[in-house]
Coordinates of C-alpha atoms in Angstrom, one line a residue:
M1 CA 137.0 109.2 357.6
L2 CA 136.8 110.2 354.0
D3 CA 139.9 111.8 352.5
E4 CA 139.6 114.5 349.8
R5 CA 139.3 112.0 347.0
L6 CA 136.6 109.9 348.6
L7 CA 134.8 113.0 349.8
A8 CA 134.7 114.4 346.2
I9 CA 133.3 111.1 345.0
F10 CA 130.8 111.0 347.8
N11 CA 129.6 114.5 347.1
L12 CA 128.6 113.5 343.6
V13 CA 126.1 111.0 345.0
T14 CA 122.5 112.4 345.1
P15 CA 120.5 111.1 348.0
C16 CA 118.8 107.8 347.1
G17 CA 117.5 104.6 348.3
I18 CA 120.2 102.1 347.4
L19 CA 123.9 102.7 346.7
A20 CA 126.3 100.0 345.4
D21 CA 130.0 100.6 345.9
V22 CA 132.0 98.4 343.4
G23 CA 135.6 97.8 344.4
T24 CA 134.6 99.1 347.9
D25 CA 137.9 98.2 349.6
H26 CA 137.3 99.6 353.1
A27 CA 133.7 100.6 352.5
Y28 CA 134.2 104.2 353.7
I29 CA 131.8 105.7 351.1
P30 CA 129.0 103.2 352.0
L31 CA 129.4 103.9 355.7
E32 CA 129.3 107.7 355.2
A33 CA 126.2 107.3 353.0
L34 CA 124.4 105.6 355.8
K35 CA 125.8 107.9 358.6
T36 CA 124.6 111.0 356.7
G37 CA 121.3 109.5 355.6
K38 CA 122.2 110.0 352.0
C39 CA 121.3 106.4 351.2
A40 CA 118.9 104.0 353.0
F41 CA 120.8 100.9 352.1
V42 CA 124.2 100.1 350.6
Y43 CA 126.0 97.2 348.9
A44 CA 129.7 97.0 349.5
A45 CA 131.1 94.8 346.7
D46 CA 134.6 93.6 345.9
L47 CA 135.9 91.0 343.5
K48 CA 137.6 88.8 346.2
P49 CA 136.8 87.9 349.8
G50 CA 140.1 89.2 351.1
P51 CA 139.6 92.9 350.3
L52 CA 135.9 92.5 351.4
K53 CA 137.2 91.7 354.9
H54 CA 138.4 95.3 355.2
A55 CA 134.9 96.5 354.4
I56 CA 133.3 94.2 357.0
A57 CA 135.8 95.4 359.6
T58 CA 134.8 99.0 358.9
F59 CA 131.2 98.2 359.9
T60 CA 132.0 95.9 362.8
G61 CA 130.3 97.0 366.0
G62 CA 128.5 99.9 364.3
A63 CA 124.9 100.8 364.1
Y64 CA 124.4 100.3 360.4
T65 CA 125.1 96.6 360.0
D66 CA 121.4 96.0 359.1
K67 CA 121.6 98.5 356.3
V68 CA 124.6 97.0 354.4
S69 CA 125.2 93.9 352.4
F70 CA 128.7 92.7 351.7
V71 CA 128.9 91.0 348.3
V72 CA 131.7 89.2 346.5
S73 CA 131.0 90.4 343.0
D74 CA 132.6 90.9 339.6
G75 CA 131.3 94.4 339.0
I76 CA 127.5 94.5 339.7
R77 CA 126.9 90.9 338.6
A78 CA 126.0 89.6 342.1
I79 CA 124.3 92.7 343.3
P80 CA 120.5 92.5 343.1
D81 CA 118.3 95.1 341.4
P82 CA 117.3 97.8 342.0
M83 CA 120.2 100.2 342.4
D84 CA 119.8 103.9 342.5
A85 CA 123.4 104.8 342.4
V86 CA 126.7 103.0 341.7
V87 CA 130.2 104.2 342.7
I88 CA 133.2 102.7 341.0
A89 CA 136.5 104.2 342.1
G90 CA 140.2 103.7 342.2
M91 CA 140.6 101.5 339.1
G92 CA 141.9 102.1 335.6
A93 CA 139.5 103.1 332.9
E94 CA 139.8 99.8 331.0
N95 CA 138.8 97.8 334.1
V96 CA 135.8 100.1 334.8
L97 CA 134.7 100.0 331.2
Q98 CA 134.9 96.2 331.2
I99 CA 132.7 96.2 334.3
V100 CA 130.2 98.4 332.5
H101 CA 130.3 96.3 329.2
N102 CA 129.7 93.1 331.2
D103 CA 126.4 94.4 332.5
L104 CA 125.5 97.2 330.1
A105 CA 121.8 96.6 330.2
R106 CA 121.7 96.8 333.9
F107 CA 123.9 99.9 334.1
K108 CA 121.4 101.6 331.7
Q109 CA 118.8 101.2 334.5
I110 CA 120.9 103.0 337.1
P111 CA 120.2 106.7 337.4
Q112 CA 123.5 107.7 339.0
I113 CA 126.9 106.2 338.0
I114 CA 129.9 107.9 339.6
I115 CA 133.2 106.8 338.3
Q116 CA 136.7 107.8 339.4
V117 CA 139.5 106.3 337.4
N118 CA 143.2 106.5 338.1
R119 CA 144.1 107.1 334.5
D120 CA 142.6 107.5 331.0
T121 CA 139.7 109.7 332.0
A122 CA 139.3 110.8 328.4
L123 CA 138.9 107.2 327.3
L124 CA 136.3 106.8 330.1
R125 CA 134.3 109.8 328.9
K126 CA 134.5 108.9 325.2
T127 CA 133.4 105.3 325.7
M128 CA 130.6 106.0 328.2
L129 CA 129.2 108.6 325.8
A130 CA 129.3 106.1 323.0
L131 CA 127.6 103.5 325.2
G132 CA 124.6 105.9 325.7
F133 CA 125.5 107.7 329.0
E134 CA 125.6 111.5 329.6
I135 CA 128.0 113.3 331.8
I136 CA 125.9 115.2 334.3
D137 CA 128.6 116.3 336.8
E138 CA 132.3 116.1 337.4
T139 CA 134.7 117.1 340.2
L140 CA 138.5 117.4 340.4
V141 CA 140.6 117.0 343.6
F142 CA 144.3 117.2 344.2
L143 CA 145.7 114.7 346.7
K144 CA 149.3 114.0 345.8
H145 CA 148.1 114.1 342.2
Y146 CA 144.9 115.0 340.4
Y147 CA 141.8 112.8 340.6
V148 CA 138.7 113.3 338.4
A149 CA 135.4 111.8 339.3
V150 CA 132.7 111.8 336.6
K151 CA 128.9 111.3 337.2
F152 CA 127.0 109.7 334.4
T153 CA 123.3 109.0 333.8
P154 CA 121.8 106.8 331.0
R155 CA 120.8 109.0 328.1
P156 CA 121.3 108.1 324.5
N157 CA 122.1 110.6 321.8
V158 CA 123.7 113.2 324.1
G159 CA 125.5 115.0 321.3
Q160 CA 129.2 115.4 320.5
Y161 CA 132.0 116.6 322.7
S162 CA 135.3 118.1 321.4
D163 CA 138.6 116.3 322.0
L164 CA 139.4 119.1 324.5
Q165 CA 136.1 118.4 326.4
L166 CA 136.8 114.6 326.4
K167 CA 140.3 115.2 327.8
Y168 CA 139.5 117.8 330.4
G169 CA 135.8 117.4 330.9
P170 CA 132.8 119.4 329.6
I171 CA 131.8 120.7 333.0

């Protein structure tokens, strides 16, 4: 069910208790996380009820409906704590960074933050580093064009990266 882009993002998630997928769309990553046992419980969140219907349809008739909560949420605002991992994928860097800014204190409590933006990856890296997050892994996949997914963890004072590392990634 996961295409190469979603599989690359999914592979960055370390097994954990609770995963939140922000901007979930069809909720393919949350479903795969439950199917594989990578996560015990998932939140599938989207900004509007319409797109969330796709996520609900993905789970309809399945065996995992007791391990998923569908949430209309602006970022992680309506998702209860704790969260062990958050995936945000398929948006522009500015939208993602606004989501992080809106709940910065909460994001700093989440050990795994996996972000795949459609543009401005250098801006994403630079801003997340300035906000006190460290890049702990990255992956690159080609599916009609290149997609980069970056995994962050809260860690202040991580040092400096060169402009080249910010553009292409330090890993």
